[in-house]
CSV table of N, CA, C and O in Angstrom, one decimal:
chain,number,residue,atom,x,y,z
A,242,UNK,N,116.7,-35.8,-48.2
A,242,UNK,CA,116.8,-34.5,-48.7
A,242,UNK,C,117.1,-33.6,-47.9
A,242,UNK,O,117.6,-33.5,-46.6
A,243,UNK,N,118.2,-32.5,-48.1
A,243,UNK,CA,118.6,-31.4,-46.9
A,243,UNK,C,119.3,-30.0,-48.0
A,243,UNK,O,119.1,-30.2,-49.1
A,244,UNK,N,119.3,-29.0,-47.4
A,244,UNK,CA,119.7,-28.0,-48.0
A,244,UNK,C,119.0,-27.5,-49.1
A,244,UNK,O,119.0,-27.1,-50.0
A,245,UNK,N,117.7,-27.3,-48.4
A,245,UNK,CA,116.7,-27.1,-49.5
A,245,UNK,C,116.1,-27.7,-50.5
A,245,UNK,O,115.9,-27.2,-51.7
A,246,UNK,N,116.5,-29.0,-50.3
A,246,UNK,CA,116.5,-30.1,-51.4
A,246,UNK,C,114.8,-30.5,-51.4
A,246,UNK,O,114.2,-30.4,-50.5
A,247,UNK,N,114.1,-30.6,-52.6
A,247,UNK,CA,112.7,-30.9,-52.5
A,247,UNK,C,112.6,-31.8,-53.9
A,247,UNK,O,113.5,-32.1,-54.7
A,248,UNK,N,111.3,-32.5,-53.9
A,248,UNK,CA,110.7,-33.2,-54.9
A,248,UNK,C,109.4,-32.6,-55.8
A,248,UNK,O,108.5,-32.5,-55.1
A,249,UNK,N,109.3,-31.9,-57.0
A,249,UNK,CA,108.3,-31.5,-57.7
A,249,UNK,C,107.3,-32.6,-57.5
A,249,UNK,O,107.8,-33.8,-57.7
A,250,UNK,N,106.4,-31.9,-57.7
A,250,UNK,CA,104.8,-32.6,-57.9
A,250,UNK,C,105.0,-33.7,-59.1
A,250,UNK,O,105.2,-32.9,-60.2
A,251,UNK,N,104.8,-35.0,-59.3
A,251,UNK,CA,105.0,-36.1,-60.4
A,251,UNK,C,104.0,-37.0,-60.3
A,251,UNK,O,103.7,-37.2,-59.2
A,252,UNK,N,103.9,-38.0,-61.2
A,252,UNK,CA,103.2,-39.0,-61.0
A,252,UNK,C,104.4,-40.2,-61.7
A,252,UNK,O,104.9,-40.1,-62.1
A,253,UNK,N,104.3,-41.3,-60.7
A,253,UNK,CA,104.9,-42.5,-61.1
A,253,UNK,C,104.9,-42.9,-62.5
A,253,UNK,O,103.4,-43.2,-62.4
A,254,UNK,N,105.9,-43.5,-63.2
A,254,UNK,CA,105.8,-43.8,-64.4
A,254,UNK,C,105.1,-45.5,-64.6
A,254,UNK,O,104.0,-45.7,-64.7
A,255,UNK,N,105.5,-46.2,-63.9
A,255,UNK,CA,105.3,-47.5,-63.6
A,255,UNK,C,104.5,-48.1,-62.3
A,255,UNK,O,104.7,-49.4,-61.8
A,256,UNK,N,104.3,-47.2,-61.1
A,256,UNK,CA,103.8,-47.7,-59.9
A,256,UNK,C,102.2,-48.0,-59.5
A,256,UNK,O,101.7,-47.1,-59.9
A,257,UNK,N,101.8,-49.0,-59.2
A,257,UNK,CA,100.4,-49.1,-59.4
A,257,UNK,C,100.2,-48.7,-57.8
A,257,UNK,O,99.4,-47.5,-57.3
A,258,UNK,N,100.9,-49.0,-56.7
A,258,UNK,CA,100.7,-48.5,-55.4
A,258,UNK,C,102.3,-48.1,-55.0
A,258,UNK,O,103.4,-49.0,-55.2
A,259,UNK,N,102.6,-46.9,-54.6
A,259,UNK,CA,103.7,-46.6,-54.1
A,259,UNK,C,103.4,-46.2,-52.5
A,259,UNK,O,102.7,-45.8,-52.2
A,260,UNK,N,104.4,-46.6,-51.7
A,260,UNK,CA,104.5,-46.4,-50.5
A,260,UNK,C,105.5,-45.8,-50.1
A,260,UNK,O,107.0,-45.7,-50.2
A,261,UNK,N,105.3,-44.7,-49.1
A,261,UNK,CA,106.7,-43.9,-48.5
A,261,UNK,C,106.5,-43.9,-46.9
A,261,UNK,O,105.6,-43.8,-46.5
A,262,UNK,N,107.6,-44.4,-46.8
A,262,UNK,CA,107.7,-44.3,-44.9
A,262,UNK,C,109.2,-43.7,-44.7
A,262,UNK,O,109.9,-43.6,-44.9
A,263,UNK,N,109.1,-42.6,-44.1
A,263,UNK,CA,110.2,-41.7,-43.4
A,263,UNK,C,111.0,-42.4,-42.0
A,263,UNK,O,110.1,-43.2,-41.7
A,264,UNK,N,112.2,-42.5,-42.8
A,264,UNK,CA,113.2,-43.2,-42.0
A,264,UNK,C,113.7,-42.2,-40.3
A,264,UNK,O,114.9,-42.9,-39.7
A,265,UNK,N,113.6,-40.8,-40.9
A,265,UNK,CA,114.2,-40.0,-40.1
A,265,UNK,C,113.1,-38.7,-39.5
A,265,UNK,O,112.2,-38.6,-40.1
A,266,UNK,N,113.7,-37.7,-38.3
A,266,UNK,CA,112.5,-36.9,-37.9
A,266,UNK,C,113.8,-35.8,-37.4
A,266,UNK,O,114.9,-36.3,-37.8
A,267,UNK,N,112.9,-34.9,-36.9
A,267,UNK,CA,114.0,-33.9,-36.5
A,267,UNK,C,114.4,-32.7,-37.8
A,267,UNK,O,115.2,-32.1,-37.0
A,268,UNK,N,113.9,-32.9,-38.6
A,268,UNK,CA,114.2,-32.0,-39.4
A,268,UNK,C,113.2,-31.2,-39.9
A,268,UNK,O,111.7,-31.1,-39.1
A,269,UNK,N,113.2,-29.7,-40.2
A,269,UNK,CA,112.2,-29.2,-40.5
A,269,UNK,C,112.1,-28.9,-42.2
A,269,UNK,O,112.9,-29.0,-43.0
A,270,UNK,N,110.5,-28.7,-42.4
A,270,UNK,CA,110.1,-28.8,-44.0
A,270,UNK,C,110.0,-29.9,-44.4
A,270,UNK,O,109.9,-30.8,-43.6
A,271,UNK,N,109.9,-30.2,-45.5
A,271,UNK,CA,110.1,-31.4,-45.9
A,271,UNK,C,108.7,-32.3,-45.8
A,271,UNK,O,108.2,-33.5,-45.9
A,272,UNK,N,107.8,-31.5,-46.1
A,272,UNK,CA,106.0,-32.0,-45.9
A,272,UNK,C,105.7,-32.8,-47.2
A,272,UNK,O,106.3,-32.3,-48.4
A,273,UNK,N,105.0,-33.8,-47.0
A,273,UNK,CA,104.8,-34.8,-48.2
A,273,UNK,C,103.7,-34.0,-48.7
A,273,UNK,O,102.7,-34.0,-48.0
A,274,UNK,N,103.8,-33.9,-50.1
A,274,UNK,CA,102.3,-33.5,-50.9
A,274,UNK,C,101.5,-34.5,-51.6
A,274,UNK,O,102.3,-35.3,-52.2
A,275,UNK,N,100.5,-34.9,-51.5
A,275,UNK,CA,99.7,-35.4,-51.9
A,275,UNK,C,98.6,-35.1,-52.3
A,275,UNK,O,97.4,-34.6,-52.0
A,276,UNK,N,98.1,-35.0,-53.9
A,276,UNK,CA,97.1,-34.2,-54.4
A,276,UNK,C,96.9,-32.6,-53.7
A,276,UNK,O,95.8,-32.6,-53.3
A,277,UNK,N,98.1,-31.9,-53.9
A,277,UNK,CA,97.6,-30.8,-53.4
A,277,UNK,C,97.4,-30.3,-51.9
A,277,UNK,O,97.2,-29.3,-51.6
A,278,UNK,N,97.6,-31.3,-51.3
A,278,UNK,CA,97.2,-31.7,-49.7
A,278,UNK,C,99.0,-31.9,-49.2
A,278,UNK,O,99.3,-32.7,-49.8
A,279,UNK,N,99.1,-31.0,-47.6
A,279,UNK,CA,100.4,-31.3,-47.1
A,279,UNK,C,100.3,-32.1,-46.0
A,279,UNK,O,99.4,-32.2,-45.5
A,280,UNK,N,101.1,-33.2,-45.8
A,280,UNK,CA,100.9,-34.1,-44.6
A,280,UNK,C,102.5,-34.1,-44.3
A,280,UNK,O,103.2,-34.3,-44.8
A,281,UNK,N,102.5,-34.2,-42.5
A,281,UNK,CA,103.7,-34.2,-41.8
A,281,UNK,C,104.0,-35.5,-41.2
A,281,UNK,O,102.6,-36.0,-41.0
A,282,UNK,N,104.7,-36.2,-41.9
A,282,UNK,CA,105.1,-37.4,-41.9
A,282,UNK,C,105.9,-37.7,-40.6
A,282,UNK,O,106.9,-37.3,-40.9
A,283,UNK,N,105.8,-38.6,-39.4
A,283,UNK,CA,106.7,-38.9,-38.7
A,283,UNK,C,107.3,-40.0,-39.1
A,283,UNK,O,107.2,-40.8,-39.8
A,284,UNK,N,108.7,-40.7,-38.4
A,284,UNK,CA,109.5,-41.8,-38.3
A,284,UNK,C,108.7,-43.0,-38.6
A,284,UNK,O,108.2,-43.1,-37.4
A,285,UNK,N,108.7,-43.8,-39.2
A,285,UNK,CA,107.9,-45.0,-39.2
A,285,UNK,C,106.6,-45.0,-39.6
A,285,UNK,O,106.2,-46.0,-39.8
A,286,UNK,N,105.5,-43.7,-39.8
A,286,UNK,CA,104.5,-43.8,-40.7
A,286,UNK,C,104.8,-44.3,-41.9
A,286,UNK,O,105.5,-44.5,-42.7
A,287,UNK,N,103.5,-44.6,-42.5
A,287,UNK,CA,103.4,-44.9,-44.0
A,287,UNK,C,102.3,-44.4,-44.5
A,287,UNK,O,101.3,-44.2,-43.8
A,288,UNK,N,102.5,-43.8,-45.8
A,288,UNK,CA,101.3,-43.3,-46.6
A,288,UNK,C,101.5,-44.1,-47.6
A,288,UNK,O,102.2,-44.3,-48.6
A,289,UNK,N,100.3,-45.0,-48.5
A,289,UNK,CA,100.2,-45.4,-49.8
A,289,UNK,C,99.1,-44.7,-50.2
A,289,UNK,O,98.4,-44.2,-49.9
A,290,UNK,N,99.6,-44.9,-51.6
A,290,UNK,CA,98.4,-44.1,-52.9
A,290,UNK,C,98.8,-44.9,-54.1
A,290,UNK,O,99.9,-45.6,-54.2
A,291,UNK,N,98.3,-44.8,-55.2
A,291,UNK,CA,98.2,-44.8,-56.8
A,291,UNK,C,99.1,-43.9,-57.4
A,291,UNK,O,98.7,-42.8,-57.7
A,292,UNK,N,100.6,-44.4,-57.3
A,292,UNK,CA,101.2,-43.4,-57.9
A,292,UNK,C,101.2,-43.2,-59.2
A,292,UNK,O,101.8,-42.3,-59.2
A,293,UNK,N,100.5,-44.1,-60.1
A,293,UNK,CA,100.6,-43.7,-61.5
A,293,UNK,C,99.5,-42.5,-61.7
A,293,UNK,O,99.6,-41.8,-62.4
A,294,UNK,N,98.6,-42.4,-60.6
A,294,UNK,CA,97.6,-41.8,-61.0
A,294,UNK,C,97.6,-40.7,-60.1
A,294,UNK,O,96.9,-39.3,-60.3
A,295,UNK,N,98.2,-40.4,-59.0
A,295,UNK,CA,98.0,-39.4,-58.0
A,295,UNK,C,99.6,-38.6,-58.3
A,295,UNK,O,100.6,-38.9,-57.6
A,296,UNK,N,99.4,-37.1,-58.2
A,296,UNK,CA,100.3,-36.3,-58.1
A,296,UNK,C,101.1,-36.5,-56.6
A,296,UNK,O,100.3,-35.8,-55.6
A,297,UNK,N,102.4,-36.1,-56.5
A,297,UNK,CA,102.8,-36.2,-55.3
A,297,UNK,C,104.3,-35.5,-55.5
A,297,UNK,O,104.7,-35.7,-56.2
A,298,UNK,N,105.1,-35.1,-53.8
A,298,UNK,CA,106.2,-34.7,-53.8
A,298,UNK,C,106.8,-34.1,-52.6
A,298,UNK,O,105.7,-34.5,-51.7
A,299,UNK,N,107.8,-33.5,-52.2
A,299,UNK,CA,108.3,-33.1,-51.0
A,299,UNK,C,108.4,-31.7,-51.4
A,299,UNK,O,109.1,-31.3,-52.2
A,300,UNK,N,108.3,-30.9,-50.1
A,300,UNK,CA,108.4,-29.4,-49.9
A,300,UNK,C,110.0,-29.4,-49.8
A,300,UNK,O,110.2,-30.3,-48.9
A,301,UNK,N,110.5,-28.3,-49.5
A,301,UNK,CA,111.8,-28.4,-49.1
A,301,UNK,C,112.2,-28.7,-48.1
A,301,UNK,O,111.4,-27.9,-47.1
A,302,UNK,N,113.3,-29.3,-47.8
A,302,UNK,CA,113.5,-29.2,-46.4
A,302,UNK,C,114.6,-28.3,-45.9
A,302,UNK,O,115.6,-27.8,-46.6
A,303,UNK,N,114.1,-27.6,-45.0
A,303,UNK,CA,114.7,-26.2,-44.7
A,303,UNK,C,115.9,-26.3,-43.5
A,303,UNK,O,116.8,-25.3,-43.1
A,304,UNK,N,116.0,-27.6,-42.7
A,304,UNK,CA,116.4,-27.8,-41.8
A,304,UNK,C,116.6,-29.3,-41.5
A,304,UNK,O,115.6,-30.2,-41.3
A,305,UNK,N,117.9,-30.0,-41.4
A,305,UNK,CA,118.0,-31.1,-40.8
A,305,UNK,C,118.2,-32.0,-42.1
A,305,UNK,O,118.5,-31.6,-43.2
A,306,UNK,N,117.9,-33.2,-42.1
A,306,UNK,CA,117.9,-34.4,-42.9
A,306,UNK,C,116.9,-35.4,-43.1
A,306,UNK,O,116.4,-35.7,-42.5
A,307,UNK,N,116.1,-35.3,-44.3
A,307,UNK,CA,115.0,-36.4,-44.4
A,307,UNK,C,115.3,-37.5,-45.0
A,307,UNK,O,115.8,-37.0,-46.5
A,308,UNK,N,115.2,-38.5,-44.7
A,308,UNK,CA,114.9,-39.6,-45.6
A,308,UNK,C,114.1,-40.3,-45.5
A,308,UNK,O,113.5,-40.6,-44.4
A,309,UNK,N,113.8,-41.4,-46.7
A,309,UNK,CA,112.7,-42.1,-46.6
A,309,UNK,C,112.9,-43.6,-47.6
A,309,UNK,O,113.5,-43.3,-48.0
A,310,UNK,N,111.8,-44.6,-47.1
A,310,UNK,CA,111.9,-45.9,-47.6
A,310,UNK,C,111.0,-45.3,-49.0
A,310,UNK,O,109.6,-45.6,-48.4
A,311,UNK,N,111.1,-45.6,-50.2
A,311,UNK,CA,110.1,-45.6,-51.0
A,311,UNK,C,109.7,-46.8,-51.9
A,311,UNK,O,110.9,-47.6,-52.2
A,312,UNK,N,108.8,-47.1,-51.6
A,312,UNK,CA,108.6,-49.0,-52.4
A,312,UNK,C,107.5,-48.8,-53.3
A,312,UNK,O,106.5,-47.7,-53.5
A,313,UNK,N,108.0,-48.7,-54.7
A,313,UNK,CA,107.1,-49.1,-56.1
A,313,UNK,C,106.3,-50.2,-56.3
A,313,UNK,O,107.6,-51.3,-56.6
A,314,UNK,N,105.4,-50.4,-56.6
A,314,UNK,CA,104.9,-51.9,-57.4
A,314,UNK,C,104.1,-51.8,-58.5
A,314,UNK,O,103.3,-50.9,-58.8
A,315,UNK,N,103.8,-53.0,-59.3
A,315,UNK,CA,103.3,-53.0,-60.4
A,315,UNK,C,102.7,-54.3,-60.4
A,315,UNK,O,103.2,-55.2,-60.1
A,316,UNK,N,101.7,-54.2,-61.2
A,316,UNK,CA,101.2,-55.6,-61.8
A,316,UNK,C,102.0,-56.3,-62.5
A,316,UNK,O,102.5,-55.7,-63.4
A,317,UNK,N,102.0,-57.7,-62.4
A,317,UNK,CA,102.7,-58.4,-63.3
A,317,UNK,C,102.1,-59.4,-63.7
A,317,UNK,O,101.0,-59.7,-62.9
A,318,UNK,N,102.1,-60.2,-64.9
A,318,UNK,CA,101.6,-61.3,-65.1
A,318,UNK,C,101.8,-62.6,-64.2
A,318,UNK,O,103.0,-62.6,-63.7
A,319,UNK,N,100.7,-63.1,-64.0
A,319,UNK,CA,101.0,-64.0,-63.1
A,319,UNK,C,101.8,-65.2,-63.9
A,319,UNK,O,102.1,-65.7,-65.2
A,320,UNK,N,102.6,-66.2,-62.8
A,320,UNK,CA,103.6,-67.3,-63.4
A,320,UNK,C,102.9,-68.6,-63.2
A,320,UNK,O,102.7,-68.7,-61.7
A,321,UNK,N,103.0,-69.5,-64.1
A,321,UNK,CA,102.5,-70.6,-63.6
A,321,UNK,C,103.3,-71.8,-63.6
A,321,UNK,O,104.4,-71.8,-64.4
A,322,UNK,N,103.6,-72.4,-62.1
A,322,UNK,CA,104.8,-73.3,-62.0
A,322,UNK,C,103.9,-74.5,-62.4
A,322,UNK,O,102.8,-75.1,-62.3
A,323,UNK,N,104.8,-75.7,-63.0
A,323,UNK,CA,104.7,-76.7,-63.3
A,323,UNK,C,105.1,-77.8,-62.4
A,323,UNK,O,106.2,-77.3,-61.8
């Protein structure tokens, strides 16, 4: 995210657990929003939550560049190996 980009609060369609890990620092703005609370995450921090049930987003980045690694997980049917 850069140049006043943001992510409106939303819920993930298929994610049981969502992980968000910031990869950059030195930007301004870009606070992570989780259930109407704002979190300032540092490079390498990790926050996780039920993405399907919990609204989350990112406030506008006002200066610099914000990148993060986002991982979405979902339950699958077990595989039986023969």
